[in-house]
Amino acid sequence: MNITELARKVKITPAELRQKLPELGFHIGKRAIQIPNKQAEKFIEIWRAEQSKQAMLNKIKQKISKTEEKEKQVEKELISIPSKIQVHRFAAKINIPLNKVMNELVKNGVFCGVNENIDYEIAAIVAENIGIDVQPGDEEQVAKVNVKAKINKILKQEKKENLKQRPPIIVMVGHVDHGKSSILDAIRKSKITEIEQGGITQHIGSYQVEKNEHLMTFIDTPGHEAFKQMRVRGGGLADIAILVISADDKIQPQTMESIKIIHEENIPFVVAINKIDKSGADIDKIKKELSEINLMPEDWGGKIICIPVSAKTTKGINDLLDAVNIIIDLNKSSFLANPTGEMIGVVVESRLDPGLGPIMSSIILNGHIQDGDNLIVGNSYGKVRFIQDYLGNKISKTKISLPVDIFGLKNVPSAGTIIKKISSDKEFKKITKQISSIKSSHLFFQEENEQEYKDTAEAAKNTKQLKIILKANKLGSLEAIIHSIENLSTDEVKVKILKKGIGQITETDVDLASASNAYIFGFEVNVSGLARNLIKEKNVKVELYNVIYDLIEFTKEQINKLLPEEVIEEFLGEVKILKIFQKKNKEKVVGGKVLKGKVNNNRFIRIWESSEQGKQSENRELTKLKGEGKITQLQFNKNDVDEAGAGKECGLKIITQANIEPDDILEIYKEVKKQRKI
Ligand code: GDP
């Protein structure tokens, strides 16, 4: 066939055709005028398939809602900043002159060189001040995106003869509420209820079922998040997708997004048209909508397998599994692994159990993990304590594609993170050390230097200290709090901030607080899972706040408690001396009249000389202080009493150095200890 004729047939120019031919694998030479008929026909076939795929993608793209456009806009505006970044790189990333960035850093109390690293938190504050939105460019995120690439790289290195068939990983995708979880449940119940009835409860959201000798792994992507998480969890892991569309609804934005991802990731899929039990169900309407975006259903002459199902009645669930089986048969060569090869696994889900610590639900895609293995999972690490399969049975070794729970990590890793196994203990130690140091430097401001602490400890012998470990969400808040609470220090009680930092309250903070008997104050931060357990165990005092004022008030209260008590005098009454009965050294026995208030036994007194005028009247007119003393006995009508009220005449035994004489006035008071307040 002539090149020009072929170009006309596929509706492009001959020049474009000459360019496209080699791209699609047809090498006929740059100057050729003719192309063999068979090759021309093959080209037309491939070209049309390509065109229809392109048309479908275009339609999908067009149909994606405006909200997604907006989301993209937002995403575009957000600049990703890693957990640590050199100042000059940061300036370049946010496209702001270096000196402006340096100025902002200084304003925030950060003095560092242009080549020094700053933490994400600091970068975020500086960016916010300049008016730029940034987001954390988590290293783990990067790891997630590369899951598939890493797996493929490992598989490429494996010898073909070592590769064995493995169960494919299947994910449910689609719009929220269309029934993804319900179908997952229906499949699980239809296939593994017998085992569960046997008393073994199901532990992990993901599970395996067998149909027609095909073992399949279904992973559960939690509820409404499923769509957003798919790139992370499913996208990296999924071998097959089940696109769920509700028969009583229509193709929705998240359905479109799922289709887009399925195509981009090249994942084979079947469509489950769900909720067919409902009165408003219209299977044909869904098929029509699918055909409009070039997903022509099989029974309408296309290639898309559509299975009407009801998760509620389980109708069609078996057909759905059969359809998945067909896909497995067609793609068998893609689901391979070497169970004894280099280990690679992915975290599907993770959680913290109060008793068992971090639990990582995972799928291993090559090699295996066994008890005692050293694992590095993003920023978490640990030695495998034990492994459970998805039914909760302990197993000593993982199997390819088997959903497992792995116990023994130090922290909870995030879903989608790649799991690495380190066989050399030495190397494992080195890596974990690096991870720990990155983690602690993440706190930005670290412990004060030890000498300073010792010095102040020395000084603290005379002054009391209110020791605080302070963690806040932002540098600005941290600085404001430090400034406010350090200013509360008095001569007697000093506020001593042992450690200040940005980020959540960690085990290290709790350990330090416990060792130094300090409070931990958290401002708009939470407590890490492990730290929470340690707090209870070590009985550490932790105070969490969202309002700075409350934090300051609490600090004041604690300072008040540490202040030495104040002794104040409480006036009780006055007694005029009428008669001196006896004077024996310090001990004097006198008679007097209560002029004011009352007199009590065992109270302190001051002895005042009365003025001439005062002597004549009962008015209080004290002139000169003669001395101080204490009442040791009080009598009324010759009987010992504890108290005598105003107007009463009483006998008193007094211990004093002063020379008491008639007409002197005894001022009676008691000493009361009172909590001081700043
Ligand atoms: P997801 O958000 O896609 O995981 O949807 P769910 O599985 O949570 O289901 C959303 C709602 O639809 C729930 O109230 C389910 O009970 C209901 N649902 C799911 N499948 C069916 C079905 O086949 N028939 C009927 N009648 N309701 C269903």
Coordinates of C-alpha atoms and ligand atoms in Angstrom, one line a residue, residues 174-183 223-224 244 274-278 309-313, ligand 1:
G174 CA -15.2 3.4 42.9
H175 CA -17.4 6.2 44.3
V176 CA -18.1 6.4 48.0
D177 CA -21.2 4.5 49.1
H178 CA -21.5 2.5 46.0
G179 CA -20.7 -0.6 48.0
K180 CA -17.0 -1.4 48.0
S181 CA -16.8 -2.4 51.6
S182 CA -20.1 -4.3 51.3
I183 CA -18.9 -6.3 48.3
G223 CA -14.3 3.4 53.6
H224 CA -14.4 6.8 52.1
V244 CA -17.9 -0.7 41.9
N274 CA -23.9 -3.2 42.6
K275 CA -27.2 -2.9 44.5
I276 CA -29.2 -4.6 41.9
D277 CA -31.7 -5.6 44.6
K278 CA -32.8 -2.0 44.9
V309 CA -24.3 -7.9 41.9
S310 CA -26.0 -7.3 45.1
A311 CA -23.7 -7.2 48.1
K312 CA -26.9 -7.3 50.2
T313 CA -28.3 -10.6 48.8
Ligands
GDP1 P1 -18.4 2.1 50.1 O1 -18.4 3.5 50.6 O2 -18.3 2.1 48.6 O3 -17.5 1.1 50.8 O4 -19.9 1.6 50.4 P2 -20.5 0.7 51.5 O5 -20.1 -0.7 51.3 O6 -20.2 1.3 52.8 O7 -22.1 0.8 51.2 C1 -22.7 2.0 51.3 C2 -24.2 1.8 51.7 O8 -24.8 1.0 50.7 C3 -24.3 1.0 52.9 O9 -25.4 1.5 53.6 C4 -24.6 -0.4 52.5 O10 -25.4 -1.2 53.4 C5 -25.4 -0.2 51.2 N1 -25.2 -1.2 50.2 C6 -24.1 -1.7 49.8 N2 -24.3 -2.7 48.9 C7 -25.6 -2.8 48.8 C8 -26.5 -3.7 48.0 O11 -26.1 -4.5 47.2 N3 -27.8 -3.5 48.2 C9 -28.3 -2.6 49.0 N4 -29.7 -2.5 49.1 N5 -27.6 -1.8 49.7 C10 -26.2 -1.9 49.6

